[in-house]
Short mmCIF file of C-alpha atoms and ligand atoms in Angstrom, two decimals:
data_model
loop_
_atom_site.label_atom_id
_atom_site.label_comp_id
_atom_site.label_asym_id
_atom_site.label_seq_id
_atom_site.Cartn_x
_atom_site.Cartn_y
_atom_site.Cartn_z
CA MET A 1 -131.86 159.76 75.96
CA THR A 2 -129.70 162.42 74.39
CA THR A 3 -126.12 162.79 75.52
CA SER A 4 -125.87 166.44 76.21
CA GLU A 5 -122.43 167.45 77.34
CA TRP A 6 -121.27 166.44 80.80
CA PRO A 7 -120.82 169.41 83.14
CA LEU A 8 -117.48 171.16 83.47
CA TRP A 9 -115.41 170.85 86.66
CA GLU A 10 -112.42 172.85 87.87
CA VAL A 11 -109.60 170.76 89.28
CA PHE A 12 -107.37 171.83 92.18
CA VAL A 13 -104.33 169.77 93.13
CA ARG A 14 -102.24 169.80 96.30
CA SER A 15 -98.79 168.90 95.00
CA ARG A 16 -97.45 167.91 98.41
CA ARG A 17 -98.40 168.10 102.05
CA GLY A 18 -97.91 171.55 103.47
CA LEU A 19 -98.93 173.34 100.26
CA SER A 20 -102.39 174.58 99.36
CA HIS A 21 -104.45 173.24 96.46
CA THR A 22 -103.68 175.03 93.20
CA HIS A 23 -105.84 175.25 90.09
CA ALA A 24 -104.61 172.65 87.60
CA GLY A 25 -107.23 172.88 84.85
CA SER A 26 -110.71 171.68 84.02
CA LEU A 27 -112.49 168.63 82.68
CA HIS A 28 -115.92 167.23 81.89
CA ALA A 29 -117.52 164.53 84.02
CA PRO A 30 -121.07 163.38 84.70
CA ASP A 31 -120.73 163.52 88.49
CA ALA A 32 -118.32 164.40 91.29
CA GLU A 33 -117.00 160.89 91.74
CA LEU A 34 -116.05 160.50 88.09
CA ALA A 35 -114.71 164.04 88.04
CA LEU A 36 -112.28 163.00 90.78
CA ARG A 37 -111.20 159.87 88.94
CA ASN A 38 -110.79 161.71 85.65
CA ALA A 39 -108.83 164.42 87.44
CA ARG A 40 -106.47 161.80 88.85
CA ASP A 41 -105.89 160.32 85.38
CA LEU A 42 -105.57 163.68 83.69
CA TYR A 43 -103.62 165.84 86.13
CA THR A 44 -101.59 163.44 88.30
CA ARG A 45 -100.08 160.87 85.92
CA ARG A 46 -96.60 161.59 87.29
CA GLY A 47 -97.22 161.93 90.99
CA GLU A 48 -98.06 165.64 90.74
CA GLY A 49 -100.51 165.45 93.64
CA VAL A 50 -101.40 164.04 97.03
CA SER A 51 -104.92 165.48 97.15
CA ILE A 52 -107.46 166.68 94.58
CA TRP A 53 -110.52 168.95 94.78
CA VAL A 54 -113.09 169.09 92.02
CA VAL A 55 -115.59 171.97 91.93
CA PRO A 56 -118.43 172.41 89.42
CA SER A 57 -117.34 175.35 87.25
CA ALA A 58 -120.87 176.72 87.46
CA ALA A 59 -120.50 177.08 91.24
CA ILE A 60 -117.68 179.62 90.95
CA THR A 61 -118.44 183.31 91.31
CA ALA A 62 -115.74 185.49 89.77
CA SER A 63 -115.00 189.19 89.85
CA SER A 64 -115.49 190.93 86.53
CA PRO A 65 -112.41 191.73 84.45
CA ASP A 66 -114.08 194.99 83.32
CA GLU A 67 -114.14 196.24 86.85
CA LYS A 68 -110.78 194.91 87.80
CA ASP A 69 -109.15 198.28 88.37
CA PRO A 70 -111.95 199.96 90.35
CA PHE A 71 -112.61 196.69 92.22
CA PHE A 72 -109.06 196.46 93.51
CA GLU A 73 -108.60 200.20 93.86
CA PRO A 74 -109.15 200.33 97.62
CA ALA A 75 -105.84 198.50 98.04
CA ALA A 76 -103.91 200.60 95.55
CA ASP A 77 -103.66 203.85 97.54
CA LYS A 78 -102.63 202.38 100.89
CA PRO A 79 -98.87 202.05 100.72
CA TYR A 80 -98.78 202.24 104.52
CA ARG A 81 -99.94 198.62 104.56
CA HIS A 82 -96.46 197.62 103.41
CA PRO A 83 -93.45 197.47 105.73
CA THR A 84 -91.34 199.36 103.19
CA PHE A 85 -93.51 202.47 103.81
CA TYR A 86 -91.78 203.15 107.11
CA GLU A 87 -88.43 204.81 107.60
CA ILE A 88 -86.39 203.28 110.36
CA PRO A 89 -83.09 204.79 111.55
CA GLU A 90 -80.04 202.95 110.31
CA GLY A 91 -78.57 200.46 112.70
CA VAL A 92 -81.85 199.46 114.34
CA LYS A 93 -82.04 195.69 114.19
CA HIS A 94 -84.72 193.00 114.16
CA LEU A 95 -87.39 195.34 112.82
CA MET B 1 -103.82 200.11 80.86
CA ALA B 2 -105.37 201.50 84.01
CA THR B 3 -106.60 204.65 82.29
CA ALA B 4 -108.17 202.71 79.43
CA ALA B 5 -110.01 200.45 81.85
CA HIS B 6 -111.19 203.43 83.87
CA ARG B 7 -112.51 205.02 80.78
CA ILE B 8 -114.39 201.83 79.96
CA ALA B 9 -115.95 201.70 83.40
CA ARG B 10 -117.00 205.33 83.26
CA THR B 11 -118.39 205.12 79.73
CA ARG B 12 -120.39 202.12 80.75
CA GLU B 13 -122.13 203.95 83.57
CA GLU B 14 -123.27 206.65 81.20
CA ASP B 15 -124.58 203.94 78.88
CA SER B 16 -125.16 206.26 75.94
CA PRO B 17 -125.21 204.69 72.46
CA ALA B 18 -123.19 207.60 71.09
CA ASP B 19 -120.31 206.42 73.23
CA GLU B 20 -120.35 202.91 71.83
CA ALA B 21 -117.61 203.58 69.30
CA ALA B 22 -115.47 205.15 71.99
CA LEU B 23 -116.14 202.16 74.21
CA ALA B 24 -115.07 199.71 71.52
CA ALA B 25 -111.93 201.75 70.89
CA ALA B 26 -111.12 201.77 74.60
CA TYR B 27 -111.53 197.99 74.79
CA GLU B 28 -109.32 197.54 71.78
CA ALA B 29 -106.69 199.88 73.20
CA ALA B 30 -106.68 197.97 76.49
CA PHE B 31 -106.26 194.69 74.59
CA ASP B 32 -103.44 196.04 72.41
CA ALA B 33 -101.67 197.49 75.44
CA ALA B 34 -101.88 194.18 77.31
CA VAL B 35 -100.45 192.26 74.35
CA ALA B 36 -97.72 194.85 73.81
CA ALA B 37 -96.76 194.69 77.50
CA ASP B 38 -96.50 190.89 77.23
CA GLU B 39 -99.38 190.45 79.64
CA ARG B 40 -101.67 187.48 79.16
CA ILE B 41 -105.21 187.73 77.84
CA GLU B 42 -107.61 185.73 80.01
CA PRO B 43 -110.96 184.17 79.01
CA ARG B 44 -113.25 186.92 80.29
CA ASP B 45 -111.18 189.80 78.91
CA TRP B 46 -112.41 191.62 75.85
CA MET B 47 -110.62 190.44 72.71
CA PRO B 48 -111.04 191.11 68.97
CA ASP B 49 -113.35 188.59 67.26
CA ALA B 50 -110.60 187.64 64.83
CA TYR B 51 -108.20 186.92 67.70
CA ARG B 52 -110.79 184.64 69.27
CA ALA B 53 -111.50 182.89 65.96
CA THR B 54 -107.79 182.40 65.24
CA LEU B 55 -107.24 180.87 68.66
CA VAL B 56 -110.23 178.55 68.38
CA ARG B 57 -109.02 177.36 64.98
CA GLN B 58 -105.44 176.84 66.15
CA ILE B 59 -106.19 175.27 69.54
CA ALA B 60 -108.87 173.00 68.07
CA GLN B 61 -106.53 171.84 65.33
CA HIS B 62 -103.88 171.24 67.95
CA ALA B 63 -106.27 169.27 70.20
CA HIS B 64 -107.50 167.19 67.26
CA SER B 65 -103.88 166.41 66.32
CA GLU B 66 -103.18 165.09 69.80
CA ILE B 67 -106.04 162.61 69.78
CA ILE B 68 -105.74 161.57 66.12
CA GLY B 69 -102.01 161.16 66.80
CA MET B 70 -102.85 158.35 69.20
CA GLN B 71 -103.87 156.12 66.30
CA PRO B 72 -100.64 155.53 64.36
CA GLU B 73 -98.77 154.68 67.56
CA ALA B 74 -101.53 152.68 69.22
CA ASN B 75 -101.28 150.52 66.11
CA TRP B 76 -98.12 149.00 67.63
CA ILE B 77 -99.12 148.56 71.28
CA THR B 78 -100.14 144.92 70.90
CA ARG B 79 -96.96 144.14 68.96
CA ALA B 80 -94.39 145.96 71.09
CA PRO B 81 -91.28 143.78 71.31
CA SER B 82 -91.03 143.77 75.11
CA LEU B 83 -93.13 144.52 78.16
CA ARG B 84 -90.90 147.56 78.84
CA ARG B 85 -91.55 148.98 75.38
CA LYS B 86 -95.24 148.20 75.65
CA ALA B 87 -95.60 150.02 78.98
CA ILE B 88 -93.70 153.03 77.60
CA LEU B 89 -95.83 153.18 74.47
CA MET B 90 -99.07 152.92 76.42
CA ALA B 91 -97.94 155.74 78.71
CA LYS B 92 -97.08 157.88 75.72
CA VAL B 93 -100.37 157.29 73.94
CA GLN B 94 -102.21 158.02 77.19
CA ASP B 95 -100.27 161.29 77.49
CA GLU B 96 -101.43 162.29 74.00
CA ALA B 97 -105.04 161.76 75.10
CA GLY B 98 -104.28 164.02 78.07
CA HIS B 99 -102.78 166.67 75.79
CA GLY B 100 -105.95 166.61 73.72
CA LEU B 101 -108.04 167.15 76.86
CA TYR B 102 -105.92 170.06 78.14
CA LEU B 103 -106.28 171.72 74.74
CA TYR B 104 -110.01 171.10 74.36
CA SER B 105 -110.46 172.76 77.76
CA ALA B 106 -108.41 175.74 76.59
CA ALA B 107 -110.51 176.02 73.42
CA GLU B 108 -113.72 175.86 75.46
CA THR B 109 -112.70 178.94 77.45
CA LEU B 110 -113.18 180.85 74.17
CA GLY B 111 -116.85 179.98 74.02
CA THR B 112 -117.03 176.79 71.95
CA SER B 113 -118.31 173.53 73.37
CA ARG B 114 -116.54 170.17 73.40
CA ASP B 115 -119.36 168.63 71.34
CA GLU B 116 -119.04 171.32 68.72
CA LEU B 117 -115.29 170.80 68.44
CA LEU B 118 -115.60 167.03 68.08
CA ASP B 119 -118.40 167.47 65.59
CA LYS B 120 -116.22 169.73 63.45
CA LEU B 121 -113.39 167.20 63.55
CA HIS B 122 -115.70 164.35 62.58
CA SER B 123 -117.24 166.29 59.72
CA GLY B 124 -113.90 167.54 58.42
CA ARG B 125 -114.62 171.21 59.12
CA GLN B 126 -111.60 171.45 61.41
CA LYS B 127 -108.25 169.92 60.60
CA TYR B 128 -105.54 168.02 62.41
CA SER B 129 -101.84 167.84 61.63
CA SER B 130 -101.13 166.17 58.28
CA ILE B 131 -98.33 164.12 59.76
CA PHE B 132 -100.82 161.67 61.25
CA ASN B 133 -102.07 160.71 57.81
CA TYR B 134 -98.94 158.65 57.23
CA PRO B 135 -98.94 154.95 58.17
CA THR B 136 -96.77 153.26 60.81
CA LEU B 137 -95.44 150.35 58.78
CA THR B 138 -92.83 148.91 61.15
CA TRP B 139 -91.93 148.99 64.83
CA ALA B 140 -89.14 151.44 64.00
CA ASP B 141 -91.82 153.97 63.04
CA VAL B 142 -92.69 154.26 66.73
CA GLY B 143 -89.10 155.40 67.31
CA ALA B 144 -89.08 157.76 64.35
CA ILE B 145 -92.34 159.35 65.49
CA GLY B 146 -91.02 159.90 69.01
CA TRP B 147 -87.75 161.37 67.83
CA LEU B 148 -88.88 163.39 64.80
CA VAL B 149 -92.61 164.03 65.12
CA ASP B 150 -92.60 164.71 68.86
CA GLY B 151 -89.30 166.54 68.34
CA ALA B 152 -90.82 168.85 65.72
CA ALA B 153 -93.87 169.31 67.95
CA ILE B 154 -91.64 170.36 70.86
CA THR B 155 -89.79 172.87 68.67
CA ASN B 156 -93.17 174.33 67.72
CA GLN B 157 -94.65 174.19 71.17
CA VAL B 158 -91.95 175.59 73.44
CA PRO B 159 -92.53 179.16 72.17
CA LEU B 160 -96.29 178.62 72.58
CA CYS B 161 -95.73 178.46 76.34
CA ARG B 162 -95.42 182.27 76.08
CA CYS B 163 -98.48 182.66 73.87
CA SER B 164 -100.56 185.75 74.67
CA TYR B 165 -103.67 183.71 75.51
CA GLY B 166 -103.35 182.49 79.11
CA PRO B 167 -105.21 179.15 79.00
CA TYR B 168 -103.39 178.06 75.82
CA ALA B 169 -100.01 179.04 77.25
CA ARG B 170 -100.71 177.14 80.48
CA ALA B 171 -101.80 174.01 78.60
CA MET B 172 -98.59 174.21 76.58
CA VAL B 173 -96.42 174.40 79.69
CA ARG B 174 -97.96 171.17 80.93
CA ILE B 175 -97.66 169.52 77.53
CA CYS B 176 -94.04 170.51 76.96
CA LYS B 177 -93.05 169.00 80.31
CA GLU B 178 -94.52 165.69 79.19
CA GLU B 179 -93.24 165.77 75.62
CA SER B 180 -89.59 165.40 76.44
CA PHE B 181 -90.14 161.81 77.59
CA HIS B 182 -91.86 161.14 74.26
CA GLN B 183 -88.90 162.32 72.27
CA ARG B 184 -86.33 160.53 74.39
CA GLN B 185 -88.08 157.15 74.33
CA GLY B 186 -88.23 157.39 70.53
CA TYR B 187 -84.57 158.25 70.28
CA GLU B 188 -83.60 155.41 72.59
CA LEU B 189 -85.74 152.98 70.60
CA LEU B 190 -84.08 153.99 67.32
CA GLN B 191 -80.66 153.74 68.91
CA ALA B 192 -81.35 150.17 70.04
CA LEU B 193 -82.40 149.25 66.50
CA SER B 194 -79.57 151.13 64.84
CA ARG B 195 -77.01 149.29 66.95
CA GLY B 196 -78.79 145.94 66.56
CA THR B 197 -78.68 143.44 63.71
CA PRO B 198 -78.20 144.70 60.14
CA GLU B 199 -81.93 144.10 59.55
CA GLN B 200 -82.84 146.19 62.60
CA HIS B 201 -80.49 148.96 61.50
CA GLU B 202 -82.05 148.87 58.06
CA MET B 203 -85.52 149.09 59.59
CA ALA B 204 -84.53 152.16 61.63
CA GLN B 205 -83.03 153.85 58.56
CA ASP B 206 -86.13 153.12 56.50
CA ALA B 207 -88.37 154.67 59.16
CA VAL B 208 -86.23 157.82 59.32
CA ASN B 209 -86.27 158.02 55.52
CA ARG B 210 -90.07 158.01 55.51
CA TRP B 211 -90.67 160.36 58.47
CA TRP B 212 -88.01 163.02 57.86
CA TRP B 213 -89.73 165.08 55.16
CA PRO B 214 -93.24 164.92 56.61
CA SER B 215 -91.73 166.09 59.93
CA LEU B 216 -90.26 169.16 58.23
CA MET B 217 -93.69 169.89 56.77
CA MET B 218 -95.14 170.00 60.30
CA PHE B 219 -93.85 173.58 60.61
CA GLY B 220 -96.31 174.65 57.93
CA PRO B 221 -95.85 176.38 54.59
CA PRO B 222 -92.86 178.68 53.92
CA ASP B 223 -93.15 182.15 55.43
CA ASP B 224 -93.99 183.86 52.16
CA GLN B 225 -96.98 181.52 51.67
CA SER B 226 -98.25 181.35 55.21
CA GLN B 227 -101.75 182.87 55.45
CA HIS B 228 -102.10 183.52 59.14
CA SER B 229 -98.53 184.07 60.27
CA ALA B 230 -98.14 187.85 60.28
CA GLN B 231 -101.31 188.58 62.26
CA SER B 232 -100.54 185.77 64.74
CA MET B 233 -97.09 187.23 65.32
CA THR B 234 -98.57 190.67 66.05
CA TRP B 235 -100.98 189.10 68.52
CA LYS B 236 -98.11 187.13 70.06
CA ILE B 237 -99.92 183.87 69.52
CA LYS B 238 -96.91 182.91 67.44
CA ARG B 239 -93.41 183.99 68.39
CA HIS B 240 -91.31 182.65 65.52
CA SER B 241 -91.94 182.13 61.83
CA ASN B 242 -92.45 178.68 60.26
CA ASP B 243 -89.11 178.78 58.46
CA GLU B 244 -87.28 179.92 61.56
CA LEU B 245 -88.60 176.99 63.59
CA ARG B 246 -87.99 174.54 60.76
CA GLN B 247 -84.35 175.66 60.56
CA ARG B 248 -83.98 175.30 64.31
CA PHE B 249 -85.30 171.74 64.10
CA VAL B 250 -82.97 170.76 61.25
CA ASP B 251 -79.97 172.15 63.14
CA ILE B 252 -80.91 170.12 66.20
CA CYS B 253 -81.53 166.87 64.29
CA VAL B 254 -78.36 166.60 62.23
CA PRO B 255 -75.98 165.85 65.12
CA GLN B 256 -78.62 163.64 66.74
CA ALA B 257 -78.84 161.56 63.56
CA GLU B 258 -75.06 161.26 63.48
CA SER B 259 -75.05 159.92 67.02
CA LEU B 260 -77.71 157.40 66.03
CA GLY B 261 -75.58 156.24 63.12
CA LEU B 262 -78.44 157.00 60.74
CA THR B 263 -78.54 159.36 57.78
CA LEU B 264 -81.18 161.96 56.97
CA PRO B 265 -82.59 161.44 53.45
CA ASP B 266 -81.47 164.75 51.96
CA PRO B 267 -78.48 164.98 49.60
CA ASP B 268 -78.49 168.78 49.92
CA LEU B 269 -78.08 168.76 53.68
CA ARG B 270 -74.80 170.47 54.59
CA TRP B 271 -73.37 172.92 57.08
CA ASN B 272 -73.34 176.51 55.88
CA GLU B 273 -70.49 178.26 57.63
CA GLU B 274 -71.66 181.70 56.61
CA ARG B 275 -75.23 181.30 57.89
CA GLY B 276 -74.24 179.21 60.87
CA HIS B 277 -77.03 176.79 59.96
CA TYR B 278 -77.53 173.64 57.94
CA ASP B 279 -78.76 174.15 54.39
CA PHE B 280 -81.36 171.63 53.35
CA GLY B 281 -83.18 170.57 50.20
CA GLU B 282 -86.47 171.70 48.75
CA ILE B 283 -89.61 170.41 50.50
CA ASP B 284 -92.27 168.81 48.29
CA TRP B 285 -95.14 171.17 49.03
CA THR B 286 -97.36 169.46 46.48
CA GLU B 287 -97.34 166.38 48.67
CA PHE B 288 -98.13 168.56 51.70
CA ARG B 289 -101.12 170.15 49.99
CA GLU B 290 -102.38 166.79 48.74
CA VAL B 291 -102.31 165.28 52.24
CA LEU B 292 -103.95 168.42 53.62
CA LYS B 293 -106.70 168.10 51.02
CA GLY B 294 -107.45 164.59 52.26
CA ASN B 295 -105.46 162.56 49.76
CA GLY B 296 -102.80 161.26 52.13
CA PRO B 297 -102.33 157.53 52.68
CA CYS B 298 -104.45 157.36 55.87
CA ASN B 299 -106.81 160.39 55.96
CA GLU B 300 -109.88 158.24 55.42
CA GLN B 301 -108.84 155.60 57.95
CA ARG B 302 -108.02 158.10 60.72
CA ILE B 303 -111.35 159.90 60.56
CA THR B 304 -113.35 156.68 60.19
CA GLN B 305 -111.67 155.23 63.24
CA ARG B 306 -112.19 158.44 65.24
CA ARG B 307 -115.89 158.51 64.39
CA ALA B 308 -116.26 154.83 65.25
CA ALA B 309 -114.53 155.35 68.61
CA HIS B 310 -116.91 158.21 69.35
CA ASP B 311 -120.02 156.29 68.30
CA GLU B 312 -118.99 153.16 70.17
CA GLY B 313 -118.51 155.24 73.30
CA THR B 314 -122.05 156.66 73.16
CA TRP B 315 -123.54 154.04 75.48
CA VAL B 316 -120.84 154.71 78.06
CA ARG B 317 -121.55 158.44 78.03
CA GLU B 318 -125.27 157.79 78.23
CA ALA B 319 -124.93 155.30 81.06
CA ALA B 320 -122.72 157.62 83.10
CA ALA B 321 -125.10 160.53 82.55
CA ALA B 322 -128.11 158.39 83.52
CA TYR B 323 -126.33 157.21 86.67
CA ALA B 324 -125.45 160.78 87.61
CA GLU B 325 -129.01 161.92 86.99
CA LYS B 326 -130.49 159.11 89.08
CA HIS B 327 -128.22 159.92 92.00
CA THR B 328 -128.82 163.66 91.82
CA ALA B 329 -132.56 162.94 91.80
CA LYS B 330 -132.18 160.70 94.84
CA ASP B 331 -130.16 163.33 96.71
CA ILE B 332 -132.82 165.94 96.02
CA THR B 333 -135.57 163.65 97.26
CA LYS B 334 -133.53 162.91 100.38
CA ASP B 335 -133.00 166.64 101.02
CA ARG B 336 -136.64 167.36 100.43
CA SER B 337 -137.80 164.67 102.82
CA LYS B 338 -135.48 166.20 105.42
CA ASP B 339 -137.14 169.59 104.83
CA ILE B 340 -140.55 168.03 105.09
CA THR B 341 -139.79 166.45 108.46
CA LYS B 342 -138.39 169.74 109.68
CA ASP B 343 -141.43 171.66 108.47
CA GLY B 344 -143.67 168.98 109.88
CA ALA B 345 -142.06 169.35 113.28
CA LYS B 346 -142.46 173.11 113.10
CA ASP B 347 -146.07 172.76 112.13
CA GLY B 348 -146.47 170.39 114.97
CA GLU B 349 -145.08 172.93 117.36
CA THR B 350 -147.40 175.67 116.20
CA THR B 351 -150.44 173.49 116.31
CA ALA B 352 -149.59 172.08 119.69
FE1 FE2 C 401 -98.66 165.54 72.62
FE1 FE2 C 402 -96.03 163.58 72.29
#
């Protein structure tokens, strides 16, 4: 049997309860169980996490950097989605 | 930035070969603008081939240094003088393995594979830091490495946290956080020896004498002889010149050595009021080049041991892969049998 490279996994760590999982980095592992164990050893040696997700890198669909401006354009010309767009008379409170 | 990217998108739709040069220029302009604006370049962004190659070379060399660097220190794990020191040293060596892994991952985002990187290390086509080709002769060397070698590495690495390539910069942030423990445990170890018996003090001094000059060489050749420096500065891979960082390190170390009660082995070392820095003696660059060429005291041993570790781990990698394959196969069969029962039931319904 040849040892072709183990698949790549992306690691997400929840640093403490109440926060969402954040991307920490990636690693190679033969399966999900070992990916989790390796992730623990690699990314939480100093209590950096209370929960870990591992996701096969191949399972991620990403937007293309080439299209990043047109792709996000629909949001760019809608300043009225921000509260600062609106003029409120001085002195009005709790708004 | 936005206009360049728009132009790229538009040119692409037209897809005419005549526009290819314009397209390349637009990509390049977008890259240059991002670097100039101190934005980060991310893996799927367009980048010049030479930028990619420079990063692969530098990150790979850095990753290799982390894992080869485990050897000289691991040499003392079984002989650490106390359980406390042993636990500390194991944690440090384990950290260095982690640093290697962060960096290999960063290099892989540039399109090389882990196998390829290891292969190049094993066959000598990629280098690691020369410092690890020196032997660790006494326990005090563990202290000198932590203080001076990790110290020099930190001086080099802190500016790399702002490197223009995102994955490398992020790996460096993680590494720098962990390095400060490495330096402090070394300093504390040397302090204990320096304040111990005369023999222990002597041992600490001897270690510093041997590690001082090689640590200064870690910053690379002088600026006027450094091949890659200028381009790396333009690309913001590097933020400071070799000599600048070396000077910074010397200035930091002198008072630290004084506090340790140890001397640095350089008769020319003295404060220069005018420059506001310490002057220091000439570095023996012939020695540096010899070690780089493979003629250091431990080059042979380090690479042999690395290859052996890799070869001896083959059965583990194979076993884990076989186990994973077996279980994936089983899962698929399970899923398929579920489908079959479902289909069977459906068939049953239609035929009924
Ligand atoms: Fe390290
Ligand atoms: Fe270190």
